Structures are given as structure tokens and as C-alpha cells.
JSON list of C-alpha atoms in Angstrom, two decimals:
[
{"chain": "A", "resi": 79, "resn": "MET", "atom": "CA", "xyz": [102.44, 73.57, 118.06]},
{"chain": "A", "resi": 80, "resn": "PHE", "atom": "CA", "xyz": [105.04, 71.12, 116.76]},
{"chain": "A", "resi": 81, "resn": "MET", "atom": "CA", "xyz": [108.34, 70.69, 118.56]},
{"chain": "A", "resi": 82, "resn": "PHE", "atom": "CA", "xyz": [111.39, 69.53, 116.64]},
{"chain": "A", "resi": 83, "resn": "LEU", "atom": "CA", "xyz": [114.31, 68.13, 118.63]},
{"chain": "A", "resi": 84, "resn": "VAL", "atom": "CA", "xyz": [117.78, 68.09, 117.08]},
{"chain": "A", "resi": 85, "resn": "VAL", "atom": "CA", "xyz": [119.81, 65.69, 119.20]},
{"chain": "A", "resi": 86, "resn": "ASP", "atom": "CA", "xyz": [123.06, 65.70, 117.23]},
{"chain": "A", "resi": 87, "resn": "ALA", "atom": "CA", "xyz": [123.11, 67.89, 114.14]},
{"chain": "A", "resi": 88, "resn": "GLN", "atom": "CA", "xyz": [126.93, 67.71, 113.91]},
{"chain": "A", "resi": 89, "resn": "ILE", "atom": "CA", "xyz": [127.13, 71.29, 112.70]},
{"chain": "A", "resi": 90, "resn": "THR", "atom": "CA", "xyz": [130.73, 72.44, 112.40]},
{"chain": "A", "resi": 91, "resn": "ILE", "atom": "CA", "xyz": [129.89, 76.13, 112.58]},
{"chain": "A", "resi": 92, "resn": "ASP", "atom": "CA", "xyz": [131.46, 78.99, 114.47]},
{"chain": "A", "resi": 93, "resn": "LEU", "atom": "CA", "xyz": [129.17, 81.70, 115.83]},
{"chain": "A", "resi": 94, "resn": "GLU", "atom": "CA", "xyz": [130.69, 85.14, 116.36]},
{"chain": "A", "resi": 95, "resn": "ILE", "atom": "CA", "xyz": [128.94, 88.24, 117.70]},
{"chain": "A", "resi": 96, "resn": "PRO", "atom": "CA", "xyz": [131.48, 91.10, 117.61]},
{"chain": "A", "resi": 97, "resn": "SER", "atom": "CA", "xyz": [130.57, 94.33, 119.36]},
{"chain": "A", "resi": 98, "resn": "ARG", "atom": "CA", "xyz": [129.31, 97.30, 117.40]},
{"chain": "A", "resi": 99, "resn": "GLU", "atom": "CA", "xyz": [132.56, 99.08, 118.32]},
{"chain": "A", "resi": 100, "resn": "VAL", "atom": "CA", "xyz": [134.66, 96.33, 116.71]},
{"chain": "A", "resi": 101, "resn": "TRP", "atom": "CA", "xyz": [132.68, 96.64, 113.49]},
{"chain": "A", "resi": 102, "resn": "ASN", "atom": "CA", "xyz": [133.07, 100.42, 113.53]},
{"chain": "A", "resi": 103, "resn": "GLN", "atom": "CA", "xyz": [136.84, 100.21, 114.06]},
{"chain": "A", "resi": 104, "resn": "ASP", "atom": "CA", "xyz": [137.73, 97.87, 111.21]},
{"chain": "A", "resi": 105, "resn": "PRO", "atom": "CA", "xyz": [134.83, 96.12, 109.46]},
{"chain": "A", "resi": 106, "resn": "ASP", "atom": "CA", "xyz": [137.04, 94.72, 106.69]},
{"chain": "A", "resi": 107, "resn": "ALA", "atom": "CA", "xyz": [139.22, 92.84, 109.19]},
{"chain": "A", "resi": 108, "resn": "LEU", "atom": "CA", "xyz": [136.25, 90.75, 110.33]},
{"chain": "A", "resi": 109, "resn": "VAL", "atom": "CA", "xyz": [135.59, 89.44, 106.83]},
{"chain": "A", "resi": 110, "resn": "SER", "atom": "CA", "xyz": [139.07, 89.66, 105.32]},
{"chain": "A", "resi": 111, "resn": "HIS", "atom": "CA", "xyz": [139.35, 86.12, 103.97]},
{"chain": "A", "resi": 112, "resn": "GLY", "atom": "CA", "xyz": [137.32, 83.36, 102.40]},
{"chain": "A", "resi": 113, "resn": "LEU", "atom": "CA", "xyz": [133.88, 83.61, 100.88]},
{"chain": "A", "resi": 114, "resn": "VAL", "atom": "CA", "xyz": [131.84, 86.46, 102.37]},
{"chain": "A", "resi": 115, "resn": "TRP", "atom": "CA", "xyz": [128.06, 86.77, 102.32]},
{"chain": "A", "resi": 116, "resn": "PHE", "atom": "CA", "xyz": [125.53, 89.13, 103.88]},
{"chain": "A", "resi": 117, "resn": "THR", "atom": "CA", "xyz": [121.87, 88.25, 104.44]},
{"chain": "A", "resi": 118, "resn": "ASP", "atom": "CA", "xyz": [118.85, 90.22, 105.59]},
{"chain": "A", "resi": 119, "resn": "GLY", "atom": "CA", "xyz": [115.09, 90.05, 106.00]},
{"chain": "A", "resi": 120, "resn": "SER", "atom": "CA", "xyz": [112.53, 92.82, 105.66]},
{"chain": "A", "resi": 121, "resn": "LYS", "atom": "CA", "xyz": [108.83, 93.28, 106.39]},
{"chain": "A", "resi": 122, "resn": "THR", "atom": "CA", "xyz": [106.93, 96.28, 105.04]},
{"chain": "A", "resi": 123, "resn": "LEU", "atom": "CA", "xyz": [103.29, 97.16, 104.40]},
{"chain": "A", "resi": 124, "resn": "GLU", "atom": "CA", "xyz": [103.67, 95.53, 100.99]},
{"chain": "A", "resi": 125, "resn": "GLY", "atom": "CA", "xyz": [104.95, 92.20, 102.26]},
{"chain": "A", "resi": 126, "resn": "THR", "atom": "CA", "xyz": [107.98, 90.29, 103.52]},
{"chain": "A", "resi": 127, "resn": "GLY", "atom": "CA", "xyz": [111.22, 89.61, 101.68]},
{"chain": "A", "resi": 128, "resn": "ALA", "atom": "CA", "xyz": [114.71, 88.17, 102.03]},
{"chain": "A", "resi": 129, "resn": "GLY", "atom": "CA", "xyz": [117.96, 89.30, 100.47]},
{"chain": "A", "resi": 130, "resn": "VAL", "atom": "CA", "xyz": [121.39, 87.71, 99.95]},
{"chain": "A", "resi": 131, "resn": "ARG", "atom": "CA", "xyz": [124.46, 89.70, 98.94]},
{"chain": "A", "resi": 132, "resn": "GLY", "atom": "CA", "xyz": [127.63, 87.87, 98.04]},
{"chain": "A", "resi": 133, "resn": "VAL", "atom": "CA", "xyz": [130.81, 89.96, 98.32]},
{"chain": "A", "resi": 134, "resn": "ARG", "atom": "CA", "xyz": [133.11, 87.09, 97.38]},
{"chain": "A", "resi": 135, "resn": "PRO", "atom": "CA", "xyz": [131.72, 85.81, 95.04]},
{"chain": "A", "resi": 136, "resn": "ARG", "atom": "CA", "xyz": [129.62, 88.71, 93.77]},
{"chain": "A", "resi": 137, "resn": "VAL", "atom": "CA", "xyz": [126.00, 87.61, 93.97]},
{"chain": "A", "resi": 138, "resn": "GLU", "atom": "CA", "xyz": [122.68, 89.39, 94.45]},
{"chain": "A", "resi": 139, "resn": "LEU", "atom": "CA", "xyz": [119.55, 87.41, 95.33]},
{"chain": "A", "resi": 140, "resn": "SER", "atom": "CA", "xyz": [116.10, 88.65, 96.31]},
{"chain": "A", "resi": 141, "resn": "PHE", "atom": "CA", "xyz": [113.12, 86.58, 97.48]},
{"chain": "A", "resi": 142, "resn": "PRO", "atom": "CA", "xyz": [109.46, 87.61, 97.98]},
{"chain": "A", "resi": 143, "resn": "LEU", "atom": "CA", "xyz": [107.91, 85.77, 100.93]},
{"chain": "A", "resi": 144, "resn": "GLY", "atom": "CA", "xyz": [104.35, 87.08, 100.82]},
{"chain": "A", "resi": 145, "resn": "LYS", "atom": "CA", "xyz": [102.42, 89.02, 103.42]},
{"chain": "A", "resi": 146, "resn": "HIS", "atom": "CA", "xyz": [102.30, 86.55, 106.31]},
{"chain": "A", "resi": 147, "resn": "ALA", "atom": "CA", "xyz": [105.94, 85.64, 107.02]},
{"chain": "A", "resi": 148, "resn": "SER", "atom": "CA", "xyz": [107.50, 87.27, 110.07]},
{"chain": "A", "resi": 149, "resn": "VAL", "atom": "CA", "xyz": [110.75, 89.26, 110.09]},
{"chain": "A", "resi": 150, "resn": "PHE", "atom": "CA", "xyz": [112.39, 86.43, 112.04]},
{"chain": "A", "resi": 151, "resn": "GLN", "atom": "CA", "xyz": [111.34, 83.90, 109.41]},
{"chain": "A", "resi": 152, "resn": "ALA", "atom": "CA", "xyz": [112.65, 86.17, 106.67]},
{"chain": "A", "resi": 153, "resn": "GLU", "atom": "CA", "xyz": [116.01, 86.52, 108.43]},
{"chain": "A", "resi": 154, "resn": "VAL", "atom": "CA", "xyz": [116.38, 82.74, 108.81]},
{"chain": "A", "resi": 155, "resn": "PHE", "atom": "CA", "xyz": [115.15, 82.13, 105.25]},
{"chain": "A", "resi": 156, "resn": "ALA", "atom": "CA", "xyz": [117.80, 84.54, 103.94]},
{"chain": "A", "resi": 157, "resn": "ILE", "atom": "CA", "xyz": [120.54, 82.58, 105.72]},
{"chain": "A", "resi": 158, "resn": "SER", "atom": "CA", "xyz": [119.07, 79.33, 104.41]},
{"chain": "A", "resi": 159, "resn": "ALA", "atom": "CA", "xyz": [118.95, 80.69, 100.86]},
{"chain": "A", "resi": 160, "resn": "CYS", "atom": "CA", "xyz": [122.58, 81.76, 101.19]},
{"chain": "A", "resi": 161, "resn": "VAL", "atom": "CA", "xyz": [123.57, 78.30, 102.39]},
{"chain": "A", "resi": 162, "resn": "SER", "atom": "CA", "xyz": [121.65, 76.71, 99.50]},
{"chain": "A", "resi": 163, "resn": "GLU", "atom": "CA", "xyz": [123.51, 78.92, 97.03]},
{"chain": "A", "resi": 164, "resn": "ASN", "atom": "CA", "xyz": [126.83, 77.76, 98.50]},
{"chain": "A", "resi": 165, "resn": "LEU", "atom": "CA", "xyz": [125.75, 74.12, 98.33]},
{"chain": "A", "resi": 166, "resn": "LYS", "atom": "CA", "xyz": [124.67, 74.59, 94.72]},
{"chain": "A", "resi": 167, "resn": "ARG", "atom": "CA", "xyz": [128.12, 75.90, 93.86]},
{"chain": "A", "resi": 168, "resn": "GLY", "atom": "CA", "xyz": [129.70, 72.76, 95.28]},
{"chain": "A", "resi": 169, "resn": "TYR", "atom": "CA", "xyz": [132.28, 74.43, 97.49]},
{"chain": "A", "resi": 170, "resn": "SER", "atom": "CA", "xyz": [134.77, 72.28, 99.37]},
{"chain": "A", "resi": 171, "resn": "ASN", "atom": "CA", "xyz": [137.54, 73.17, 101.85]},
{"chain": "A", "resi": 172, "resn": "GLN", "atom": "CA", "xyz": [136.45, 76.80, 101.87]},
{"chain": "A", "resi": 173, "resn": "HIS", "atom": "CA", "xyz": [136.12, 79.36, 104.64]},
{"chain": "A", "resi": 174, "resn": "ILE", "atom": "CA", "xyz": [132.55, 80.62, 104.32]},
{"chain": "A", "resi": 175, "resn": "GLN", "atom": "CA", "xyz": [131.39, 83.61, 106.35]},
{"chain": "A", "resi": 176, "resn": "ILE", "atom": "CA", "xyz": [127.69, 84.47, 106.49]},
{"chain": "A", "resi": 177, "resn": "CYS", "atom": "CA", "xyz": [126.89, 87.82, 108.12]},
{"chain": "A", "resi": 178, "resn": "THR", "atom": "CA", "xyz": [123.45, 88.75, 109.45]},
{"chain": "A", "resi": 179, "resn": "ASP", "atom": "CA", "xyz": [122.12, 91.53, 111.66]},
{"chain": "A", "resi": 180, "resn": "SER", "atom": "CA", "xyz": [119.67, 89.18, 113.41]},
{"chain": "A", "resi": 181, "resn": "GLN", "atom": "CA", "xyz": [120.98, 87.86, 116.72]},
{"chain": "A", "resi": 182, "resn": "ALA", "atom": "CA", "xyz": [117.65, 86.09, 117.19]},
{"chain": "A", "resi": 183, "resn": "ALA", "atom": "CA", "xyz": [118.25, 84.07, 114.04]},
{"chain": "A", "resi": 184, "resn": "LEU", "atom": "CA", "xyz": [121.81, 83.21, 115.07]},
{"chain": "A", "resi": 185, "resn": "HIS", "atom": "CA", "xyz": [120.81, 82.01, 118.52]},
{"chain": "A", "resi": 186, "resn": "ALA", "atom": "CA", "xyz": [117.92, 79.98, 117.10]},
{"chain": "A", "resi": 187, "resn": "LEU", "atom": "CA", "xyz": [120.26, 78.22, 114.67]},
{"chain": "A", "resi": 188, "resn": "LYS", "atom": "CA", "xyz": [122.64, 77.25, 117.47]},
{"chain": "A", "resi": 189, "resn": "SER", "atom": "CA", "xyz": [119.92, 76.10, 119.86]},
{"chain": "A", "resi": 190, "resn": "PRO", "atom": "CA", "xyz": [119.51, 72.32, 120.40]},
{"chain": "A", "resi": 191, "resn": "ARG", "atom": "CA", "xyz": [115.74, 72.75, 120.56]},
{"chain": "A", "resi": 192, "resn": "ILE", "atom": "CA", "xyz": [113.96, 73.89, 117.41]},
{"chain": "A", "resi": 193, "resn": "THR", "atom": "CA", "xyz": [110.32, 74.95, 117.20]},
{"chain": "A", "resi": 194, "resn": "SER", "atom": "CA", "xyz": [110.30, 76.40, 113.68]},
{"chain": "A", "resi": 195, "resn": "GLN", "atom": "CA", "xyz": [110.27, 74.54, 110.37]},
{"chain": "A", "resi": 196, "resn": "VAL", "atom": "CA", "xyz": [112.31, 77.23, 108.62]},
{"chain": "A", "resi": 197, "resn": "VAL", "atom": "CA", "xyz": [114.95, 77.03, 111.38]},
{"chain": "A", "resi": 198, "resn": "LEU", "atom": "CA", "xyz": [115.05, 73.24, 111.10]},
{"chain": "A", "resi": 199, "resn": "GLU", "atom": "CA", "xyz": [115.55, 73.39, 107.33]},
{"chain": "A", "resi": 200, "resn": "CYS", "atom": "CA", "xyz": [118.29, 76.01, 107.69]},
{"chain": "A", "resi": 201, "resn": "THR", "atom": "CA", "xyz": [120.02, 73.99, 110.41]},
{"chain": "A", "resi": 202, "resn": "ASN", "atom": "CA", "xyz": [120.06, 70.89, 108.23]},
{"chain": "A", "resi": 203, "resn": "SER", "atom": "CA", "xyz": [121.45, 72.87, 105.28]},
{"chain": "A", "resi": 204, "resn": "LEU", "atom": "CA", "xyz": [124.16, 74.36, 107.48]},
{"chain": "A", "resi": 205, "resn": "ALA", "atom": "CA", "xyz": [125.08, 70.88, 108.65]},
{"chain": "A", "resi": 206, "resn": "ALA", "atom": "CA", "xyz": [125.48, 69.76, 105.04]},
{"chain": "A", "resi": 207, "resn": "LEU", "atom": "CA", "xyz": [127.60, 72.79, 104.13]},
{"chain": "A", "resi": 208, "resn": "GLY", "atom": "CA", "xyz": [129.72, 72.39, 107.26]},
{"chain": "A", "resi": 209, "resn": "GLN", "atom": "CA", "xyz": [130.66, 68.82, 106.40]},
{"chain": "A", "resi": 210, "resn": "ARG", "atom": "CA", "xyz": [133.06, 69.99, 103.68]},
{"chain": "A", "resi": 211, "resn": "ASN", "atom": "CA", "xyz": [133.71, 73.60, 104.62]},
{"chain": "A", "resi": 212, "resn": "LYS", "atom": "CA", "xyz": [134.54, 75.86, 107.55]},
{"chain": "A", "resi": 213, "resn": "VAL", "atom": "CA", "xyz": [131.40, 77.90, 108.12]},
{"chain": "A", "resi": 214, "resn": "ARG", "atom": "CA", "xyz": [131.22, 80.96, 110.34]},
{"chain": "A", "resi": 215, "resn": "LEU", "atom": "CA", "xyz": [128.04, 82.87, 111.20]},
{"chain": "A", "resi": 216, "resn": "VAL", "atom": "CA", "xyz": [128.83, 86.48, 112.08]},
{"chain": "A", "resi": 217, "resn": "TRP", "atom": "CA", "xyz": [126.58, 89.14, 113.57]},
{"chain": "A", "resi": 218, "resn": "VAL", "atom": "CA", "xyz": [126.79, 92.56, 111.95]},
{"chain": "A", "resi": 219, "resn": "PRO", "atom": "CA", "xyz": [125.05, 95.65, 113.37]},
{"chain": "A", "resi": 220, "resn": "GLY", "atom": "CA", "xyz": [122.18, 96.74, 111.16]},
{"chain": "A", "resi": 221, "resn": "HIS", "atom": "CA", "xyz": [122.06, 100.16, 109.52]},
{"chain": "A", "resi": 222, "resn": "SER", "atom": "CA", "xyz": [125.61, 100.97, 110.58]},
{"chain": "A", "resi": 223, "resn": "GLY", "atom": "CA", "xyz": [127.11, 101.68, 107.18]},
{"chain": "A", "resi": 224, "resn": "VAL", "atom": "CA", "xyz": [128.58, 98.20, 106.58]},
{"chain": "A", "resi": 225, "resn": "ALA", "atom": "CA", "xyz": [128.32, 98.00, 102.79]},
{"chain": "A", "resi": 226, "resn": "GLY", "atom": "CA", "xyz": [127.39, 94.33, 102.46]},
{"chain": "A", "resi": 227, "resn": "ASN", "atom": "CA", "xyz": [124.70, 94.60, 105.11]},
{"chain": "A", "resi": 228, "resn": "GLU", "atom": "CA", "xyz": [123.20, 97.72, 103.52]},
{"chain": "A", "resi": 229, "resn": "GLU", "atom": "CA", "xyz": [123.14, 96.00, 100.12]},
{"chain": "A", "resi": 230, "resn": "ALA", "atom": "CA", "xyz": [121.47, 92.90, 101.58]},
{"chain": "A", "resi": 231, "resn": "ASP", "atom": "CA", "xyz": [118.87, 95.20, 103.16]},
{"chain": "A", "resi": 232, "resn": "VAL", "atom": "CA", "xyz": [118.09, 96.74, 99.76]},
{"chain": "A", "resi": 233, "resn": "LEU", "atom": "CA", "xyz": [117.65, 93.27, 98.27]},
{"chain": "A", "resi": 234, "resn": "ALA", "atom": "CA", "xyz": [115.39, 92.20, 101.14]},
{"chain": "A", "resi": 235, "resn": "ARG", "atom": "CA", "xyz": [113.22, 95.29, 100.68]},
{"chain": "A", "resi": 236, "resn": "LYS", "atom": "CA", "xyz": [113.01, 94.54, 96.97]},
{"chain": "A", "resi": 237, "resn": "GLY", "atom": "CA", "xyz": [111.78, 91.07, 97.84]},
{"chain": "A", "resi": 238, "resn": "SER", "atom": "CA", "xyz": [109.13, 92.51, 100.16]},
{"chain": "A", "resi": 239, "resn": "SER", "atom": "CA", "xyz": [107.73, 94.64, 97.33]},
{"chain": "A", "resi": 240, "resn": "ASP", "atom": "CA", "xyz": [107.88, 91.92, 94.65]},
{"chain": "A", "resi": 241, "resn": "THR", "atom": "CA", "xyz": [104.85, 89.75, 93.94]},
{"chain": "A", "resi": 242, "resn": "LEU", "atom": "CA", "xyz": [104.98, 86.25, 95.39]},
{"chain": "A", "resi": 243, "resn": "THR", "atom": "CA", "xyz": [104.61, 83.53, 92.77]},
{"chain": "A", "resi": 244, "resn": "GLY", "atom": "CA", "xyz": [102.47, 80.75, 94.21]},
{"chain": "A", "resi": 245, "resn": "PRO", "atom": "CA", "xyz": [100.01, 80.40, 97.07]},
{"chain": "A", "resi": 246, "resn": "GLU", "atom": "CA", "xyz": [100.23, 82.01, 100.50]},
{"chain": "A", "resi": 247, "resn": "PRO", "atom": "CA", "xyz": [101.74, 81.44, 102.94]},
{"chain": "A", "resi": 248, "resn": "ALA", "atom": "CA", "xyz": [105.18, 81.05, 101.38]},
{"chain": "A", "resi": 249, "resn": "ILE", "atom": "CA", "xyz": [106.52, 79.90, 104.76]},
{"chain": "A", "resi": 250, "resn": "GLY", "atom": "CA", "xyz": [104.61, 78.01, 107.44]},
{"chain": "A", "resi": 251, "resn": "LEU", "atom": "CA", "xyz": [102.82, 80.42, 109.75]},
{"chain": "A", "resi": 252, "resn": "PRO", "atom": "CA", "xyz": [104.42, 80.86, 113.17]},
{"chain": "A", "resi": 253, "resn": "TYR", "atom": "CA", "xyz": [102.37, 79.67, 116.14]},
{"chain": "A", "resi": 254, "resn": "SER", "atom": "CA", "xyz": [102.01, 83.20, 117.53]},
{"chain": "A", "resi": 255, "resn": "TYR", "atom": "CA", "xyz": [100.71, 84.47, 114.18]},
{"chain": "A", "resi": 256, "resn": "SER", "atom": "CA", "xyz": [98.13, 81.69, 114.02]},
{"chain": "A", "resi": 257, "resn": "LEU", "atom": "CA", "xyz": [96.91, 82.49, 117.53]},
{"chain": "A", "resi": 258, "resn": "GLY", "atom": "CA", "xyz": [96.68, 86.17, 116.66]},
{"chain": "A", "resi": 259, "resn": "SER", "atom": "CA", "xyz": [94.74, 85.45, 113.48]},
{"chain": "A", "resi": 260, "resn": "ILE", "atom": "CA", "xyz": [92.27, 83.24, 115.33]},
{"chain": "A", "resi": 261, "resn": "ASP", "atom": "CA", "xyz": [91.83, 85.90, 118.01]},
{"chain": "A", "resi": 262, "resn": "ASN", "atom": "CA", "xyz": [91.20, 88.61, 115.40]},
{"chain": "A", "resi": 263, "resn": "TRP", "atom": "CA", "xyz": [88.71, 86.42, 113.54]},
{"chain": "A", "resi": 264, "resn": "THR", "atom": "CA", "xyz": [86.87, 85.66, 116.79]},
{"chain": "A", "resi": 265, "resn": "ARG", "atom": "CA", "xyz": [86.65, 89.35, 117.67]},
{"chain": "A", "resi": 266, "resn": "GLU", "atom": "CA", "xyz": [85.33, 90.21, 114.20]},
{"chain": "A", "resi": 267, "resn": "LYS", "atom": "CA", "xyz": [82.68, 87.47, 114.36]},
{"chain": "A", "resi": 268, "resn": "CYS", "atom": "CA", "xyz": [81.57, 88.62, 117.82]},
{"chain": "A", "resi": 269, "resn": "GLN", "atom": "CA", "xyz": [81.31, 92.19, 116.59]},
{"chain": "A", "resi": 270, "resn": "GLU", "atom": "CA", "xyz": [79.22, 91.06, 113.62]},
{"chain": "A", "resi": 271, "resn": "ASP", "atom": "CA", "xyz": [76.91, 89.08, 115.91]},
{"chain": "A", "resi": 272, "resn": "TRP", "atom": "CA", "xyz": [76.52, 92.03, 118.28]},
{"chain": "A", "resi": 273, "resn": "SER", "atom": "CA", "xyz": [75.78, 94.39, 115.40]},
{"chain": "A", "resi": 274, "resn": "ARG", "atom": "CA", "xyz": [73.22, 91.97, 113.98]},
{"chain": "A", "resi": 275, "resn": "GLY", "atom": "CA", "xyz": [71.58, 91.68, 117.40]},
{"chain": "A", "resi": 276, "resn": "ASP", "atom": "CA", "xyz": [71.40, 95.46, 117.75]},
{"chain": "A", "resi": 277, "resn": "ARG", "atom": "CA", "xyz": [69.67, 95.77, 114.37]},
{"chain": "A", "resi": 278, "resn": "VAL", "atom": "CA", "xyz": [67.13, 93.08, 115.27]},
{"chain": "A", "resi": 279, "resn": "ALA", "atom": "CA", "xyz": [66.41, 94.81, 118.59]},
{"chain": "A", "resi": 280, "resn": "ALA", "atom": "CA", "xyz": [65.84, 98.06, 116.71]},
{"chain": "A", "resi": 281, "resn": "GLY", "atom": "CA", "xyz": [63.34, 96.40, 114.38]},
{"chain": "A", "resi": 282, "resn": "GLN", "atom": "CA", "xyz": [65.68, 96.25, 111.40]},
{"chain": "A", "resi": 283, "resn": "ALA", "atom": "CA", "xyz": [66.10, 93.18, 109.22]},
{"chain": "A", "resi": 284, "resn": "PRO", "atom": "CA", "xyz": [69.41, 91.37, 109.82]},
{"chain": "A", "resi": 285, "resn": "ASP", "atom": "CA", "xyz": [71.83, 90.86, 106.92]}
]
């Protein structure tokens, strides 16, 4: 497993995690000014996807991430894709608010120790965007009727059902996934060997 250390990323980013009650009372007040974006990740039986919904400006983006990416990776990728869209638009001296329902992604992006390539790439992009803008990452409760979040969820689900263009995996496999895959493969090989041994013992020809 690779360990990436970010000593001084110089990220001028605010992190805000309002309570669910605050969102329920007045959701518009939390995102009342500046550029407002919502991001989300989704994993279904069909695959994994990421979605970005711009409220100001109005933007809809959907990304298929294949079958192997985790929900956490999809959530971080969605934020990274949102940041990339802002960088592409060349914003300067703007208040940019990016809302996500993944507290795990938010905490990973603010951590000084990074163990994920997708988190590292997102952190670097945030640092670049934060050099010329005021960036705020905001947690939003999922499936609570917040329009932007619900729309980002739809886009993420669309991405999970779309066909990935290019080879798998779209994102580097997480360490835990790799260990699980190796363990499953080992179990399957052992089962095959045991089955072959049983057939030989019974006088049957092995495969």
C-alpha cells in the first residue's frame, strides 16, 4: 500500500458540516450566495458513477466509473470533477460552495495524511482552485429533499448505469478491494483443487 504525505498543501478551504436540523430549517440560507454545486457518488449492481449538479451556474455532469470503484472513490471523484469544471471555467475572486453528502470524503480531503490517489488528486485540484477563490466544502444530508443533492444523486446513478469507455479499473483499486479480490481468488482456487481431488479419489478423470 502506498502512503502519500501532504506536508503543506496550502489549501484555503473552509469545511462546514451543518446539522440535519439546520438544513431542514432553511436550506437556501446555507447556499445563498456565490457559485453553488452539489456532488454525489453511487454504486449499484450495474456499476459505479459520479454526478455533479451546478445550481449557479446551471450544469449537469455524469461520469461512469466502471464496476470496481468504491462509493468513497466515487464521492471524492465527483468533488474532483466539480473542482476541475470550476478550474476550466477560469473563475477568480469567487465564492465557490461544493456540497456533498459524504462526510468521509470531506474528512479525507482535510486530512494531512493521504492514502488514496483519487484523494491526492482532488486535494491538489482544490489547492489550485483555492489560490484564486474562496472555496467552501459543505456537508448536506443525503436523501433529505435538498433539491441540488437529489439531482446530483440522479446524475450519479445515471453514471453508474452508463457504459465505461476505456479499460477497467477507471480509478485505482483501493487496498481493501485488492485484498478482498485476492482472498476470493484464493478461496475459488482452493475449492477447485478440492473438487478435482474428490473426483480423482472417486475414480473420475480430472478436468
